[in-house]
CSV table of C-alpha atoms and ligand atoms in Angstrom, one decimal:
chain,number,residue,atom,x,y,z
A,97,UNK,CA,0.0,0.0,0.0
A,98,UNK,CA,1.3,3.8,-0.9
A,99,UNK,CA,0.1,6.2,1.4
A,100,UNK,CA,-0.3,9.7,-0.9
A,101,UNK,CA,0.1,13.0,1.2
A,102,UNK,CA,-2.0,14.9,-1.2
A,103,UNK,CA,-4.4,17.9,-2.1
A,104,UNK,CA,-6.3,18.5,-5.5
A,105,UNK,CA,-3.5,20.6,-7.5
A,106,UNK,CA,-2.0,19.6,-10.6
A,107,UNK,CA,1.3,18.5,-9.1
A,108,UNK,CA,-0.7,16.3,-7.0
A,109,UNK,CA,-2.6,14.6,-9.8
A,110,UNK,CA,0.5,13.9,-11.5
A,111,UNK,CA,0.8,11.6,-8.8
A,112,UNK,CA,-2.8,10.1,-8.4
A,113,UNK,CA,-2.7,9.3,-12.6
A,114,UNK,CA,0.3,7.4,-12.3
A,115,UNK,CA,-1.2,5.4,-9.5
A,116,UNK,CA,-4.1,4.9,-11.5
A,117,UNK,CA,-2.2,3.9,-14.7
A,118,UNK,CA,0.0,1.5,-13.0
A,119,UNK,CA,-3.0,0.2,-11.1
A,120,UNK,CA,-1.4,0.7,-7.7
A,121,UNK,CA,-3.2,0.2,-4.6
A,122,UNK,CA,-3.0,3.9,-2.6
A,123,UNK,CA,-4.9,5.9,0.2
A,124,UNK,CA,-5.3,9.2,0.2
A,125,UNK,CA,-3.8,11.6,3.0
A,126,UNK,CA,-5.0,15.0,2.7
A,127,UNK,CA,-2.6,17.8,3.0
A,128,UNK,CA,-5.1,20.7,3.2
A,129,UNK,CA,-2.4,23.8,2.1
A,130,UNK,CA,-4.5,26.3,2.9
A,131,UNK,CA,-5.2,25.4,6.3
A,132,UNK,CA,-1.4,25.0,7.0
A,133,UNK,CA,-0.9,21.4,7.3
A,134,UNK,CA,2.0,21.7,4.8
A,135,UNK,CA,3.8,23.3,8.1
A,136,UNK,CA,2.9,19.5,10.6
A,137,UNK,CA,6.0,18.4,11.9
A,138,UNK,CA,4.8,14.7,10.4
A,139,UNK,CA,4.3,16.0,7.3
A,140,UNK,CA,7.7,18.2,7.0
A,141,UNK,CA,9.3,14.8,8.6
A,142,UNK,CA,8.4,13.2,4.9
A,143,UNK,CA,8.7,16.0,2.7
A,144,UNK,CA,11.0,18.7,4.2
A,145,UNK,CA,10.3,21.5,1.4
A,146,UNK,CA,6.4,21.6,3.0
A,147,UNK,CA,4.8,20.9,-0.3
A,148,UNK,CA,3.0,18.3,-1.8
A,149,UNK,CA,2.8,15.5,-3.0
A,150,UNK,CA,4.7,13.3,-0.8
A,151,UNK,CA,4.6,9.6,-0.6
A,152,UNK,CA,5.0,6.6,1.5
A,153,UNK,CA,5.6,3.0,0.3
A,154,UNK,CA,5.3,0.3,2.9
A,155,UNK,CA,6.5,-2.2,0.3
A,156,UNK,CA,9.4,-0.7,-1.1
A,157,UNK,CA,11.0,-1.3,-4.7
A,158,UNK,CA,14.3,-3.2,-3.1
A,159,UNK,CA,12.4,-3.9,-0.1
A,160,UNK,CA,13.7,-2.5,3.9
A,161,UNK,CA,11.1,-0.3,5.4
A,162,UNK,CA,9.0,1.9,4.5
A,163,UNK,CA,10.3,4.4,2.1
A,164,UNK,CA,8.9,8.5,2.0
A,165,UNK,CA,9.5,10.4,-1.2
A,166,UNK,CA,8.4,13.8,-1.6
A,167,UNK,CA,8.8,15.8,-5.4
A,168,UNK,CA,6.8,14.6,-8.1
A,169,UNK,CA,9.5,14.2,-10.7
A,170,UNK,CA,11.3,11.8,-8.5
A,171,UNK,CA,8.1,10.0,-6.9
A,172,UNK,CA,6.9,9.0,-10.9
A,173,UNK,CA,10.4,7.9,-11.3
A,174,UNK,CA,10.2,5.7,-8.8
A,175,UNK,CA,6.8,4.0,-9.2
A,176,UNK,CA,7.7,3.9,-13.1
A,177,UNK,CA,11.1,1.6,-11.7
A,178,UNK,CA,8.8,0.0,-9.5
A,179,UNK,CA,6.4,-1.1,-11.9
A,180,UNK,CA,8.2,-1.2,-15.0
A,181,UNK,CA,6.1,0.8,-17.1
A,182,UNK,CA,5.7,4.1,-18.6
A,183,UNK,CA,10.2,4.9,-18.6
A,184,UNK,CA,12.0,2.8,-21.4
A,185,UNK,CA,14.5,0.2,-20.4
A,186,UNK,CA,16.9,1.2,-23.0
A,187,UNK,CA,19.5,4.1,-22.0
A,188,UNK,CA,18.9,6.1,-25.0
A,189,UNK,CA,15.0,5.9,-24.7
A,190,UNK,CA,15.1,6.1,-20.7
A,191,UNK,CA,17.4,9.8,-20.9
A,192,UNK,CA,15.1,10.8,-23.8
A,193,UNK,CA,11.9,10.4,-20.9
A,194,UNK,CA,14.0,11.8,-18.3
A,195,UNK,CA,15.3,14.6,-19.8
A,196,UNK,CA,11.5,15.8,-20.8
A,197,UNK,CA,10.9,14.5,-16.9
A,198,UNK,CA,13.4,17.1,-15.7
A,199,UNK,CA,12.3,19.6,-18.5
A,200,UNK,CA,8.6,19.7,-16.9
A,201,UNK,CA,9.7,20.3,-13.2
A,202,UNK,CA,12.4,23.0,-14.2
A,203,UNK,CA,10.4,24.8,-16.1
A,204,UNK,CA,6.7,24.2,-17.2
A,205,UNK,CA,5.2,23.7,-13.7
A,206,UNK,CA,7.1,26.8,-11.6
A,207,UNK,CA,6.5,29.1,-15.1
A,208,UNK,CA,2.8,27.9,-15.1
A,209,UNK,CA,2.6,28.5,-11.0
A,210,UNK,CA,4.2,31.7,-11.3
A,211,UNK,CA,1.5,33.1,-14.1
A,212,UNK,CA,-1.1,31.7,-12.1
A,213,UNK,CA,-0.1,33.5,-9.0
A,214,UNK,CA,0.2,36.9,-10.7
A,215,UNK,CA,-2.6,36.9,-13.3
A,216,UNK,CA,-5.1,35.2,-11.4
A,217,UNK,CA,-4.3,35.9,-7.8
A,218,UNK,CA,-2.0,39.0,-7.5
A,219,UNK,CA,-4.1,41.5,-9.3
A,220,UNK,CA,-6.1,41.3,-5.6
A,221,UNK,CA,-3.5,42.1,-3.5
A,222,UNK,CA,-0.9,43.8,-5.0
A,223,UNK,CA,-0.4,47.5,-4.3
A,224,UNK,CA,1.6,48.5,-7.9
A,225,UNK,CA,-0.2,48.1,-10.9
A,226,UNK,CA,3.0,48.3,-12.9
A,227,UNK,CA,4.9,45.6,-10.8
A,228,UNK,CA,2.4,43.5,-11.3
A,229,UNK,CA,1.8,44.5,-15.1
A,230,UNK,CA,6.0,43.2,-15.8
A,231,UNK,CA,5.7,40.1,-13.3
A,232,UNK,CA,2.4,39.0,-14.8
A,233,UNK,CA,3.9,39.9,-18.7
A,234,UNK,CA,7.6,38.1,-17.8
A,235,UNK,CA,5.6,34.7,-16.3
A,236,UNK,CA,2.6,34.5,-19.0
A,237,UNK,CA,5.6,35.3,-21.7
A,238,UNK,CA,7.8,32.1,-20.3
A,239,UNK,CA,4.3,29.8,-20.3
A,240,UNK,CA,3.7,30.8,-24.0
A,241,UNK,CA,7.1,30.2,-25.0
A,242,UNK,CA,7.1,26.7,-22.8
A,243,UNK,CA,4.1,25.9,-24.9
A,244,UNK,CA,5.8,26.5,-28.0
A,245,UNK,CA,8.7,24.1,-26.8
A,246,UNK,CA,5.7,21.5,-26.7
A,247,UNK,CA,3.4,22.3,-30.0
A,248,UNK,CA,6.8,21.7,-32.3
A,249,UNK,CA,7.8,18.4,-30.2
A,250,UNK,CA,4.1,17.0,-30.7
A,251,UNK,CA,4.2,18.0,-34.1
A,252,UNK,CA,6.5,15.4,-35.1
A,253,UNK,CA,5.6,12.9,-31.8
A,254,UNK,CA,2.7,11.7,-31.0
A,255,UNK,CA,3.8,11.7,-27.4
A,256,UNK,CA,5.9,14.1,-25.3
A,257,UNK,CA,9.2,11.6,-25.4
A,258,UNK,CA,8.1,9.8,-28.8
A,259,UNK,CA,6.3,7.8,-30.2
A,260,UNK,CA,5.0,6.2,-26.5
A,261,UNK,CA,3.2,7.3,-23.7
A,262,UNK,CA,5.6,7.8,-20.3
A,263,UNK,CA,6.1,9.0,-17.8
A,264,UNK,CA,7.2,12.7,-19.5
A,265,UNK,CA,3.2,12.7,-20.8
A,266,UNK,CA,2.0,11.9,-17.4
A,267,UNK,CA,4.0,14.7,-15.8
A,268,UNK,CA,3.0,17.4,-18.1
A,269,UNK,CA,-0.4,16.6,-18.6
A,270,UNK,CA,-1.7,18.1,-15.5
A,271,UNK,CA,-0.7,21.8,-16.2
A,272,UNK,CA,-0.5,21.6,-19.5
A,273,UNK,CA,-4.1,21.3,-20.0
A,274,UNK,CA,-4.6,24.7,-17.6
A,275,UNK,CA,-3.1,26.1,-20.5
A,276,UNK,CA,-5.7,28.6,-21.0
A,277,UNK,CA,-6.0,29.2,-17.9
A,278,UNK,CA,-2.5,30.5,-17.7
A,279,UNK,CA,-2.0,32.7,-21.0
A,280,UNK,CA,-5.8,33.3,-22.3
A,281,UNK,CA,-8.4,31.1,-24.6
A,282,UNK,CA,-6.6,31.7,-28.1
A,283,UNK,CA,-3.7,29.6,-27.0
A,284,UNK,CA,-5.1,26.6,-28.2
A,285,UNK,CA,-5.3,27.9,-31.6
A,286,UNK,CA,-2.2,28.9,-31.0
A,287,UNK,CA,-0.3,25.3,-30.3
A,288,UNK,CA,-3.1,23.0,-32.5
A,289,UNK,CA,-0.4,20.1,-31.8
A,290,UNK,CA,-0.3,20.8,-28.3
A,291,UNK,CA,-4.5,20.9,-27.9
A,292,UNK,CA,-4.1,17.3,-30.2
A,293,UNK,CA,-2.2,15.8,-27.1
A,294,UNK,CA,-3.8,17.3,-24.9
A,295,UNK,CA,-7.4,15.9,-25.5
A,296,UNK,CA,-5.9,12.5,-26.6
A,297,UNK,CA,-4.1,12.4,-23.1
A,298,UNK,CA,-6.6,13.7,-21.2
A,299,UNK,CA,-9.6,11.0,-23.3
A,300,UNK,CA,-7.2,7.8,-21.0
A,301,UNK,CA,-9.8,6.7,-18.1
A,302,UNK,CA,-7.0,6.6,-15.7
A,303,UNK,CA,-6.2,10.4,-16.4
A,304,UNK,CA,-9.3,11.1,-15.9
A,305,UNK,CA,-9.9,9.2,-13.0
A,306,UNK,CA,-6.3,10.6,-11.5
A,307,UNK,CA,-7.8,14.1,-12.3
A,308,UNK,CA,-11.1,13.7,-9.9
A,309,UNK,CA,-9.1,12.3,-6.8
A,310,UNK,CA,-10.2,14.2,-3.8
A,311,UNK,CA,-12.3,16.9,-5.8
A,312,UNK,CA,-14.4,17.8,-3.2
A,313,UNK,CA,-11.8,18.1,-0.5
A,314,UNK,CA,-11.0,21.8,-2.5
A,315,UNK,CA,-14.5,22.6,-2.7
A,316,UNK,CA,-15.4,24.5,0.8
A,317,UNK,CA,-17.3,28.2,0.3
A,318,UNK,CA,-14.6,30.2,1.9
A,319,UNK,CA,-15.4,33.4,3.7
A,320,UNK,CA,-13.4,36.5,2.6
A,321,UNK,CA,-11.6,36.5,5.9
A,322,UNK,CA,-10.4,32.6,5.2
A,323,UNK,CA,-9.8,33.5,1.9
A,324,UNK,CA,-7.5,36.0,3.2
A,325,UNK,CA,-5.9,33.6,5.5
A,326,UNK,CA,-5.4,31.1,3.2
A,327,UNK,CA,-3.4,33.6,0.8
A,328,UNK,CA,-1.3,35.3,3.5
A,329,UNK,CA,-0.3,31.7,4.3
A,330,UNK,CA,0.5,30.5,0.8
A,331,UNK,CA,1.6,34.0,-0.6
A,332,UNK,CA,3.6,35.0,2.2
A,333,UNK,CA,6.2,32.3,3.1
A,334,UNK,CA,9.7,32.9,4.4
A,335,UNK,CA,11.7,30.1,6.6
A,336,UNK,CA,10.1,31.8,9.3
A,337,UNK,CA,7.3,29.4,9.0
A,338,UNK,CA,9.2,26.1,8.8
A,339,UNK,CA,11.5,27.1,11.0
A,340,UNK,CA,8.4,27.4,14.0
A,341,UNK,CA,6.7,24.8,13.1
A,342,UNK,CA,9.8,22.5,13.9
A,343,UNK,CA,10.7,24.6,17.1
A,344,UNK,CA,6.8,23.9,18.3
A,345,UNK,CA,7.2,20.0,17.1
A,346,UNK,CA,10.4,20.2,19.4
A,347,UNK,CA,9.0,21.8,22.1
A,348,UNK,CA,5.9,18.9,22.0
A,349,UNK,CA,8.1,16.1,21.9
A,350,UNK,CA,10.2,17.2,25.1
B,500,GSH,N1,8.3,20.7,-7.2
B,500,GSH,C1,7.3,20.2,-6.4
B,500,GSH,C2,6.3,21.3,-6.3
B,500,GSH,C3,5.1,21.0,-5.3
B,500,GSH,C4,4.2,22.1,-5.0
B,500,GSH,O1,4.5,23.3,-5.4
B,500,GSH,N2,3.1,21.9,-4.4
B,500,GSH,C5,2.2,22.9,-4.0
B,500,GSH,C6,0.8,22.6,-4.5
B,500,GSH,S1,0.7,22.4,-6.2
B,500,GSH,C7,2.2,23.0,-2.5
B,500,GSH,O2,2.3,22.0,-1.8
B,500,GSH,N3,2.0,24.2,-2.0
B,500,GSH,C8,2.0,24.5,-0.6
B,500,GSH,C9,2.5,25.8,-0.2
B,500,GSH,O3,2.7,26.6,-1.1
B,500,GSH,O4,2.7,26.1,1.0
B,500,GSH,C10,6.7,18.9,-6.9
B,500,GSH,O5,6.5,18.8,-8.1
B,500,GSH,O6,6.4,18.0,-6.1
Protein backbone atom coordinates (compact mmCIF):
# COMPACT_ATOMS: atom_id res chain seq x y z
CA UNK A 1 0.00 0.00 0.00
CA UNK A 2 1.33 3.76 -0.92
CA UNK A 3 0.06 6.23 1.41
CA UNK A 4 -0.32 9.71 -0.90
CA UNK A 5 0.10 13.04 1.19
CA UNK A 6 -1.95 14.89 -1.16
CA UNK A 7 -4.40 17.85 -2.09
CA UNK A 8 -6.26 18.47 -5.54
CA UNK A 9 -3.46 20.63 -7.54
CA UNK A 10 -1.97 19.61 -10.59
CA UNK A 11 1.29 18.51 -9.11
CA UNK A 12 -0.73 16.26 -6.99
CA UNK A 13 -2.56 14.60 -9.76
CA UNK A 14 0.53 13.93 -11.52
CA UNK A 15 0.78 11.55 -8.78
CA UNK A 16 -2.83 10.07 -8.36
CA UNK A 17 -2.74 9.29 -12.58
CA UNK A 18 0.28 7.39 -12.26
CA UNK A 19 -1.22 5.38 -9.47
CA UNK A 20 -4.08 4.94 -11.54
CA UNK A 21 -2.17 3.92 -14.66
CA UNK A 22 0.00 1.55 -12.96
CA UNK A 23 -3.00 0.17 -11.11
CA UNK A 24 -1.37 0.71 -7.67
CA UNK A 25 -3.16 0.24 -4.60
CA UNK A 26 -2.99 3.93 -2.63
CA UNK A 27 -4.87 5.92 0.20
CA UNK A 28 -5.34 9.17 0.22
CA UNK A 29 -3.84 11.62 3.03
CA UNK A 30 -5.04 15.04 2.69
CA UNK A 31 -2.63 17.75 2.98
CA UNK A 32 -5.09 20.69 3.24
CA UNK A 33 -2.37 23.78 2.14
CA UNK A 34 -4.47 26.29 2.86
CA UNK A 35 -5.16 25.40 6.31
CA UNK A 36 -1.43 25.01 7.01
CA UNK A 37 -0.88 21.38 7.26
CA UNK A 38 2.03 21.66 4.78
CA UNK A 39 3.76 23.30 8.12
CA UNK A 40 2.95 19.54 10.60
CA UNK A 41 5.99 18.44 11.89
CA UNK A 42 4.84 14.74 10.40
CA UNK A 43 4.25 16.03 7.27
CA UNK A 44 7.66 18.20 7.00
CA UNK A 45 9.30 14.79 8.63
CA UNK A 46 8.37 13.19 4.87
CA UNK A 47 8.65 16.05 2.74
CA UNK A 48 10.96 18.70 4.22
CA UNK A 49 10.29 21.51 1.44
CA UNK A 50 6.40 21.61 3.05
CA UNK A 51 4.83 20.95 -0.27
CA UNK A 52 3.02 18.35 -1.82
CA UNK A 53 2.81 15.48 -2.97
CA UNK A 54 4.74 13.32 -0.77
CA UNK A 55 4.60 9.62 -0.57
CA UNK A 56 4.96 6.55 1.55
CA UNK A 57 5.57 3.03 0.26
CA UNK A 58 5.28 0.35 2.88
CA UNK A 59 6.54 -2.15 0.29
CA UNK A 60 9.41 -0.68 -1.12
CA UNK A 61 11.02 -1.30 -4.67
CA UNK A 62 14.33 -3.21 -3.13
CA UNK A 63 12.42 -3.91 -0.10
CA UNK A 64 13.72 -2.50 3.95
CA UNK A 65 11.14 -0.29 5.44
CA UNK A 66 9.00 1.92 4.47
CA UNK A 67 10.34 4.40 2.11
CA UNK A 68 8.89 8.55 2.05
CA UNK A 69 9.55 10.45 -1.23
CA UNK A 70 8.41 13.84 -1.62
CA UNK A 71 8.84 15.76 -5.40
CA UNK A 72 6.82 14.61 -8.10
CA UNK A 73 9.53 14.17 -10.72
CA UNK A 74 11.34 11.76 -8.46
CA UNK A 75 8.11 9.98 -6.94
CA UNK A 76 6.94 9.02 -10.87
CA UNK A 77 10.42 7.88 -11.30
CA UNK A 78 10.22 5.68 -8.82
CA UNK A 79 6.82 3.97 -9.18
CA UNK A 80 7.66 3.92 -13.12
CA UNK A 81 11.14 1.65 -11.66
CA UNK A 82 8.80 -0.02 -9.50
CA UNK A 83 6.43 -1.08 -11.94
CA UNK A 84 8.22 -1.25 -15.03
CA UNK A 85 6.07 0.81 -17.08
CA UNK A 86 5.66 4.10 -18.58
CA UNK A 87 10.18 4.92 -18.58
CA UNK A 88 11.96 2.85 -21.40
CA UNK A 89 14.49 0.18 -20.41
CA UNK A 90 16.93 1.18 -22.96
CA UNK A 91 19.50 4.10 -21.97
CA UNK A 92 18.90 6.11 -25.03
CA UNK A 93 15.01 5.94 -24.68
CA UNK A 94 15.13 6.11 -20.73
CA UNK A 95 17.41 9.78 -20.94
CA UNK A 96 15.10 10.78 -23.83
CA UNK A 97 11.91 10.40 -20.95
CA UNK A 98 13.96 11.78 -18.30
CA UNK A 99 15.33 14.64 -19.79
CA UNK A 100 11.46 15.78 -20.81
CA UNK A 101 10.86 14.53 -16.95
CA UNK A 102 13.36 17.07 -15.72
CA UNK A 103 12.30 19.61 -18.53
CA UNK A 104 8.60 19.72 -16.93
CA UNK A 105 9.70 20.26 -13.16
CA UNK A 106 12.40 22.98 -14.16
CA UNK A 107 10.37 24.76 -16.08
CA UNK A 108 6.69 24.22 -17.22
CA UNK A 109 5.24 23.73 -13.66
CA UNK A 110 7.14 26.76 -11.57
CA UNK A 111 6.50 29.15 -15.12
CA UNK A 112 2.76 27.90 -15.09
CA UNK A 113 2.58 28.52 -10.96
CA UNK A 114 4.16 31.68 -11.32
CA UNK A 115 1.53 33.13 -14.10
CA UNK A 116 -1.13 31.74 -12.11
CA UNK A 117 -0.07 33.47 -9.01
CA UNK A 118 0.24 36.88 -10.74
CA UNK A 119 -2.62 36.87 -13.26
CA UNK A 120 -5.13 35.18 -11.44
CA UNK A 121 -4.27 35.94 -7.79
CA UNK A 122 -2.04 39.03 -7.47
CA UNK A 123 -4.07 41.52 -9.30
CA UNK A 124 -6.13 41.31 -5.63
CA UNK A 125 -3.52 42.11 -3.48
CA UNK A 126 -0.93 43.76 -5.03
CA UNK A 127 -0.41 47.46 -4.29
CA UNK A 128 1.63 48.49 -7.95
CA UNK A 129 -0.23 48.11 -10.95
CA UNK A 130 3.04 48.32 -12.88
CA UNK A 131 4.90 45.64 -10.84
CA UNK A 132 2.37 43.51 -11.34
CA UNK A 133 1.85 44.52 -15.12
CA UNK A 134 5.96 43.18 -15.81
CA UNK A 135 5.74 40.13 -13.29
CA UNK A 136 2.41 39.04 -14.84
CA UNK A 137 3.85 39.92 -18.72
CA UNK A 138 7.56 38.06 -17.81
CA UNK A 139 5.59 34.71 -16.29
CA UNK A 140 2.58 34.46 -18.97
CA UNK A 141 5.57 35.30 -21.70
CA UNK A 142 7.81 32.14 -20.33
CA UNK A 143 4.34 29.82 -20.25
CA UNK A 144 3.75 30.81 -23.99
CA UNK A 145 7.11 30.23 -24.98
CA UNK A 146 7.13 26.66 -22.82
CA UNK A 147 4.08 25.90 -24.94
CA UNK A 148 5.76 26.47 -28.00
CA UNK A 149 8.67 24.13 -26.77
CA UNK A 150 5.72 21.45 -26.65
CA UNK A 151 3.37 22.30 -29.99
CA UNK A 152 6.76 21.66 -32.32
CA UNK A 153 7.84 18.41 -30.21
CA UNK A 154 4.07 17.03 -30.67
CA UNK A 155 4.20 18.03 -34.11
CA UNK A 156 6.54 15.39 -35.08
CA UNK A 157 5.62 12.92 -31.82
CA UNK A 158 2.71 11.66 -31.03
CA UNK A 159 3.76 11.70 -27.39
CA UNK A 160 5.91 14.11 -25.34
CA UNK A 161 9.23 11.62 -25.36
CA UNK A 162 8.10 9.83 -28.77
CA UNK A 163 6.27 7.85 -30.19
CA UNK A 164 4.96 6.15 -26.52
CA UNK A 165 3.16 7.28 -23.69
CA UNK A 166 5.61 7.78 -20.35
CA UNK A 167 6.06 9.02 -17.76
CA UNK A 168 7.24 12.67 -19.54
CA UNK A 169 3.25 12.68 -20.84
CA UNK A 170 2.04 11.88 -17.43
CA UNK A 171 4.02 14.68 -15.78
CA UNK A 172 3.03 17.44 -18.10
CA UNK A 173 -0.44 16.59 -18.62
CA UNK A 174 -1.72 18.09 -15.47
CA UNK A 175 -0.66 21.77 -16.24
CA UNK A 176 -0.51 21.64 -19.52
CA UNK A 177 -4.14 21.28 -20.03
CA UNK A 178 -4.56 24.69 -17.60
CA UNK A 179 -3.12 26.15 -20.52
CA UNK A 180 -5.66 28.55 -21.01
CA UNK A 181 -5.96 29.20 -17.93
CA UNK A 182 -2.48 30.48 -17.70
CA UNK A 183 -1.97 32.72 -21.00
CA UNK A 184 -5.78 33.30 -22.26
CA UNK A 185 -8.38 31.10 -24.62
CA UNK A 186 -6.64 31.71 -28.12
CA UNK A 187 -3.74 29.61 -26.95
CA UNK A 188 -5.13 26.65 -28.24
CA UNK A 189 -5.35 27.94 -31.65
CA UNK A 190 -2.20 28.90 -31.03
CA UNK A 191 -0.32 25.25 -30.26
CA UNK A 192 -3.10 23.02 -32.54
CA UNK A 193 -0.43 20.06 -31.75
CA UNK A 194 -0.34 20.80 -28.27
CA UNK A 195 -4.49 20.86 -27.93
CA UNK A 196 -4.15 17.35 -30.22
CA UNK A 197 -2.18 15.79 -27.06
CA UNK A 198 -3.81 17.28 -24.89
CA UNK A 199 -7.42 15.89 -25.54
CA UNK A 200 -5.93 12.53 -26.65
CA UNK A 201 -4.07 12.41 -23.07
CA UNK A 202 -6.60 13.66 -21.21
CA UNK A 203 -9.59 11.03 -23.30
CA UNK A 204 -7.23 7.85 -20.96
CA UNK A 205 -9.79 6.71 -18.07
CA UNK A 206 -7.03 6.65 -15.68
CA UNK A 207 -6.23 10.37 -16.42
CA UNK A 208 -9.33 11.11 -15.89
CA UNK A 209 -9.85 9.24 -12.98
CA UNK A 210 -6.34 10.58 -11.54
CA UNK A 211 -7.76 14.08 -12.26
CA UNK A 212 -11.14 13.65 -9.94
CA UNK A 213 -9.06 12.27 -6.82
CA UNK A 214 -10.19 14.21 -3.82
CA UNK A 215 -12.27 16.87 -5.78
CA UNK A 216 -14.41 17.75 -3.23
CA UNK A 217 -11.75 18.13 -0.51
CA UNK A 218 -11.00 21.80 -2.52
CA UNK A 219 -14.53 22.63 -2.69
CA UNK A 220 -15.42 24.55 0.79
CA UNK A 221 -17.33 28.25 0.30
CA UNK A 222 -14.56 30.22 1.88
CA UNK A 223 -15.38 33.42 3.72
CA UNK A 224 -13.43 36.53 2.63
CA UNK A 225 -11.63 36.51 5.90
CA UNK A 226 -10.44 32.56 5.19
CA UNK A 227 -9.79 33.51 1.91
CA UNK A 228 -7.47 35.96 3.22
CA UNK A 229 -5.90 33.56 5.46
CA UNK A 230 -5.41 31.13 3.24
CA UNK A 231 -3.36 33.63 0.83
CA UNK A 232 -1.34 35.32 3.49
CA UNK A 233 -0.28 31.66 4.28
CA UNK A 234 0.46 30.53 0.76
CA UNK A 235 1.62 33.96 -0.58
CA UNK A 236 3.64 35.02 2.18
CA UNK A 237 6.25 32.34 3.06
CA UNK A 238 9.73 32.87 4.40
CA UNK A 239 11.74 30.15 6.65
CA UNK A 240 10.12 31.82 9.27
CA UNK A 241 7.29 29.38 8.99
CA UNK A 242 9.25 26.07 8.81
CA UNK A 243 11.51 27.08 11.04
CA UNK A 244 8.45 27.43 14.00
CA UNK A 245 6.74 24.78 13.14
CA UNK A 246 9.80 22.46 13.87
CA UNK A 247 10.69 24.58 17.10
CA UNK A 248 6.81 23.94 18.29
CA UNK A 249 7.25 20.04 17.14
CA UNK A 250 10.40 20.16 19.35
CA UNK A 251 8.99 21.79 22.09
CA UNK A 252 5.95 18.92 22.05
CA UNK A 253 8.12 16.13 21.94
CA UNK A 254 10.20 17.22 25.08
N1 LIG B 1 8.35 20.67 -7.24
C1 LIG B 1 7.30 20.22 -6.37
C2 LIG B 1 6.25 21.31 -6.27
C3 LIG B 1 5.15 20.96 -5.31
C4 LIG B 1 4.24 22.15 -5.03
O1 LIG B 1 4.53 23.30 -5.36
N2 LIG B 1 3.11 21.86 -4.39
C5 LIG B 1 2.20 22.90 -3.99
C6 LIG B 1 0.79 22.62 -4.45
S1 LIG B 1 0.67 22.40 -6.21
C7 LIG B 1 2.16 23.00 -2.48
O2 LIG B 1 2.31 22.01 -1.78
N3 LIG B 1 1.98 24.21 -1.96
C8 LIG B 1 1.96 24.46 -0.55
C9 LIG B 1 2.47 25.82 -0.21
O3 LIG B 1 2.66 26.65 -1.12
O4 LIG B 1 2.69 26.08 0.98
C10 LIG B 1 6.70 18.93 -6.91
O5 LIG B 1 6.55 18.85 -8.14
O6 LIG B 1 6.41 18.01 -6.14
Amino acid sequence: MIDVHYWPTPNGWKVTIMLEECGLDYSIVPVDIGGGDQFKAEFLAISPNNRMPAIIDHEPLGGGPSLALFESGAILEYLAEKTGRFLPVDPAGKYRTLQWVHWQMANLGPMMGNANHFKNYAKNIADDPAQLEYATRRFVGEVDRLAGVLDAQLSVNRHIAGEDYSIADIITWPWAFLLARMSDESAWETFPNLKRWVDEVGARPAVDAGRRVGSDLGRKELTAEEEKARQDLLFNQTNDKVRAARKAAARAAR
